[in-house]
XYZ file of C-alpha atoms in Angstrom:
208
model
C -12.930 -10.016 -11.022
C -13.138 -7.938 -7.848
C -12.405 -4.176 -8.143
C -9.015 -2.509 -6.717
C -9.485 0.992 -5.258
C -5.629 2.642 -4.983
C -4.226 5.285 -2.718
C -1.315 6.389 -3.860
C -1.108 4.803 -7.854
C -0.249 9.147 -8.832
C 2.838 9.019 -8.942
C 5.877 6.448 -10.277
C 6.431 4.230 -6.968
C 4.447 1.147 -5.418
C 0.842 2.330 -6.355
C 1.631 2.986 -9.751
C 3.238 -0.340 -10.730
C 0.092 -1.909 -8.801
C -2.434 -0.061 -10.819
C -0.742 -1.226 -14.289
C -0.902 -5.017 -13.099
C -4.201 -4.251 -12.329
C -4.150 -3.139 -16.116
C -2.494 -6.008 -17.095
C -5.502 -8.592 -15.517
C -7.938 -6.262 -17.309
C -9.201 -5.816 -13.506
C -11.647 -2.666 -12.641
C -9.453 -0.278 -11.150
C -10.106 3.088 -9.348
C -7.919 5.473 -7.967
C -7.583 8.793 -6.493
C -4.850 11.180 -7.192
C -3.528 14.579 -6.137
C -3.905 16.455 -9.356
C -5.012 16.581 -13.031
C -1.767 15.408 -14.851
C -1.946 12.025 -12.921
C -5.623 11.615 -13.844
C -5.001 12.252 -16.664
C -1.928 9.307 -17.415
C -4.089 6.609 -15.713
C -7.463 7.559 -17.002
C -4.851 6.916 -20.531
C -5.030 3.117 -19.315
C -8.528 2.614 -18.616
C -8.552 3.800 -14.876
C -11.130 5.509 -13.250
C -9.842 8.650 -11.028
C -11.284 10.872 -8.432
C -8.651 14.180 -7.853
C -8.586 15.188 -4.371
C -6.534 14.564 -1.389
C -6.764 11.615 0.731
C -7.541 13.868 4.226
C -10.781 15.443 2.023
C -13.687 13.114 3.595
C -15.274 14.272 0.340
C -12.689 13.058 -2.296
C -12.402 9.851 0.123
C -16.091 8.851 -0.024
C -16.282 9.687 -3.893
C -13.612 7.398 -4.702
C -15.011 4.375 -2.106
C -18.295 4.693 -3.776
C -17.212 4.706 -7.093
C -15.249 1.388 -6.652
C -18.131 0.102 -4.893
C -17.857 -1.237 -1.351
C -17.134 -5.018 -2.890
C -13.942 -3.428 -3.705
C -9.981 -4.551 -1.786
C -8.727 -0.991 -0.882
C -5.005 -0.846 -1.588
C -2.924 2.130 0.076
C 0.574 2.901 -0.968
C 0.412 6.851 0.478
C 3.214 8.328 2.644
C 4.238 11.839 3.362
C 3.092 14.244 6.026
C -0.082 13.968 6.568
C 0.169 9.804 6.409
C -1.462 8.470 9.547
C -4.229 11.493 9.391
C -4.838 10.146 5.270
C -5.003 6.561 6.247
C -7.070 7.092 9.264
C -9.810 9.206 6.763
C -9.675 6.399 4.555
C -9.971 3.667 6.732
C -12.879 5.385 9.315
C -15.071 6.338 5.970
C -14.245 2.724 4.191
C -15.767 1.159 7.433
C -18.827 3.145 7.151
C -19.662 2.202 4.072
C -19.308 -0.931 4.285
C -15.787 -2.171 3.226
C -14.371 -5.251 4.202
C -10.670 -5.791 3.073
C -7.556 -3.388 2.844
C -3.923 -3.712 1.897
C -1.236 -1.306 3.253
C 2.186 -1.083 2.042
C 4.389 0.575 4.900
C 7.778 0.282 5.772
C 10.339 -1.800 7.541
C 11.073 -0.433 10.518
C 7.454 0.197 11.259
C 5.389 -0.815 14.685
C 7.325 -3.781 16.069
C 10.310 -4.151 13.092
C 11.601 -0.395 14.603
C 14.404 -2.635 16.591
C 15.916 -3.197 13.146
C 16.232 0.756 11.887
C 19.702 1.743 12.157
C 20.604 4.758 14.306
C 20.982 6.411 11.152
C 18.038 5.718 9.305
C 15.798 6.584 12.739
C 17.443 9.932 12.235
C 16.815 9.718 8.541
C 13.669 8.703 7.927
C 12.067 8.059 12.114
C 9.354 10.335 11.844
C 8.278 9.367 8.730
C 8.324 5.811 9.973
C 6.271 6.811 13.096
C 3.346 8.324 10.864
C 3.496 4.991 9.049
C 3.462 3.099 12.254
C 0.051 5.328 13.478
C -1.308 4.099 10.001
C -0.407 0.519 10.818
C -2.458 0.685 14.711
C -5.398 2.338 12.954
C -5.724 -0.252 10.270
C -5.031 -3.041 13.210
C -7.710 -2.030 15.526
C -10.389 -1.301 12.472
C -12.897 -4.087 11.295
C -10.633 -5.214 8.462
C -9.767 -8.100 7.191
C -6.216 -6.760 6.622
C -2.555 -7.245 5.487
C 0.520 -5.282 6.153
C 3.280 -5.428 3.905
C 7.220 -3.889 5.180
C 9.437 -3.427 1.729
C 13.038 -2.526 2.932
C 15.105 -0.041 0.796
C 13.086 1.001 -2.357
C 15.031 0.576 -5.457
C 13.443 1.238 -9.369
C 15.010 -2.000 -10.594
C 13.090 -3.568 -13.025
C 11.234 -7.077 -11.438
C 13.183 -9.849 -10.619
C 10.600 -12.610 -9.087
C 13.238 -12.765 -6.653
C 11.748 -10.976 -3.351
C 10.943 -12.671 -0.510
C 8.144 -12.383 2.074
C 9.560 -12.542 5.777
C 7.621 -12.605 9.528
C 8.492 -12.817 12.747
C 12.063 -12.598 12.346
C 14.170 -9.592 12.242
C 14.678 -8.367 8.020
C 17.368 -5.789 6.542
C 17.909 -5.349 2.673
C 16.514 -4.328 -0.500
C 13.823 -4.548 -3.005
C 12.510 -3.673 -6.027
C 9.095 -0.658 -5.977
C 7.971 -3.826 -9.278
C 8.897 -6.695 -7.153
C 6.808 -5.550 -4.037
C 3.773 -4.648 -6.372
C 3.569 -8.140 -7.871
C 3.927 -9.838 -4.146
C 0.803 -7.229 -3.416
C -1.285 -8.936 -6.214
C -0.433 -12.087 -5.341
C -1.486 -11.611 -1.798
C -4.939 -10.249 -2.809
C -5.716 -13.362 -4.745
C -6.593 -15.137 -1.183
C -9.884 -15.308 -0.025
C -8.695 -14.187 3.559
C -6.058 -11.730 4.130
C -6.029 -12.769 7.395
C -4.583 -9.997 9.782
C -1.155 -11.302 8.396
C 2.108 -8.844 8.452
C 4.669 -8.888 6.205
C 8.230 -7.882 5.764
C 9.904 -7.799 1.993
C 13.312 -7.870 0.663
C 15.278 -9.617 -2.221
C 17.987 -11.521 -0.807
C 21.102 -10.402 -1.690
C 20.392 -7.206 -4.085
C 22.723 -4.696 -4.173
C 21.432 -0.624 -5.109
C 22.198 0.413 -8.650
C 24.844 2.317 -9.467
């Protein structure tokens, strides 16, 4: 069973649900995380970690090699410093030898920005930008690659309901479990194929 490497399994969002399917399938997982508390919870379930930041070349290339370069990389990271992470990630990954990747973005990124609101390009634009950097960099690398868009990020618990969209303009919701298990089912295929993806459940409304 090939190996998942995970950017961004620290915390409680995307990553994190991915790394526990990856549990689940009693699949070799690896991960690197920001500090010693969310080592310390995954290394709990069998996970390997690596602490250190994804824009440390050195934290980057201990983590690749541990996973081994047979390995699908799987990133889940936002914030800041997102396009400057994923573009460390992605430039050392090629070098040694890496041939698959996974990013989970966001709608409104690269060409789905025409269906961002006014007010969530104020809201949330730059952070959508950095994401869309991350996107080009992954495009233009040697990866076999897919791209997946979740709309609004709720903490419902999974549904099998969500729905993978392209080429068509998508708006709604979707669950951080939902988008996780449509990840895992995507890496199952032999080629990832350069494919992008947007993801929403139809008709889910936010929590109350």
């Amino acid at each position: 069973m090939k190996t998942w490497v995970i950017f961004g399994a620290g915390g409680k969002g995307i990553g994190a649900h991915i790394a526990d399917i990856a549990v689940e399938q009693k699949r070799p997982v690896v991960a690197l995380v920001r500090n010693q508390q969310a080592a310390t919870r995954l290394q709990e379930k069998g996970i390997k970690t690596v602490i250190g930041d994804a824009t440390d070349t050195t934290a980057v290339e201990q983590v690749l090699t541990l996973a081994g370069n047979e390995a699908d990389i799987i990133s889940t990271m936002g914030g800041d410093n997102d396009y400057l992470a994923h573009r460390t990630v992605i430039d050392i990954a090629e070098n040694l030898g890496f041939r698959r990747m996974l990013m989970v973005s966001s709608l409104g990124c690269g060409d789905s920005w025409v269906a961002l609101s006014e007010r969530a390009k104020a809201a949330f634009g730059q952070a959508v930008r950095e994401k869309s950097l991350a996107e080009v960099w992954l495009q233009t690398s040697r990866f076999d690659y897919a791209i997946v868009r979740p709309g609004g990020l709720l903490n419902g618990e999974e549904t099998g309901k969500a729905q993978l969209y392209q080429y068509e303009e998508t708006h709604g919701l979707v669950n951080r479990r939902d988008v996780a298990r449509l990840v895992a089912k995507l890496l199952e295929a032999e080629l990832l194929d350069y494919q992008i993806y947007a993801v929403v459940e139809p008709g889910l409304l936010p929590t109350k």
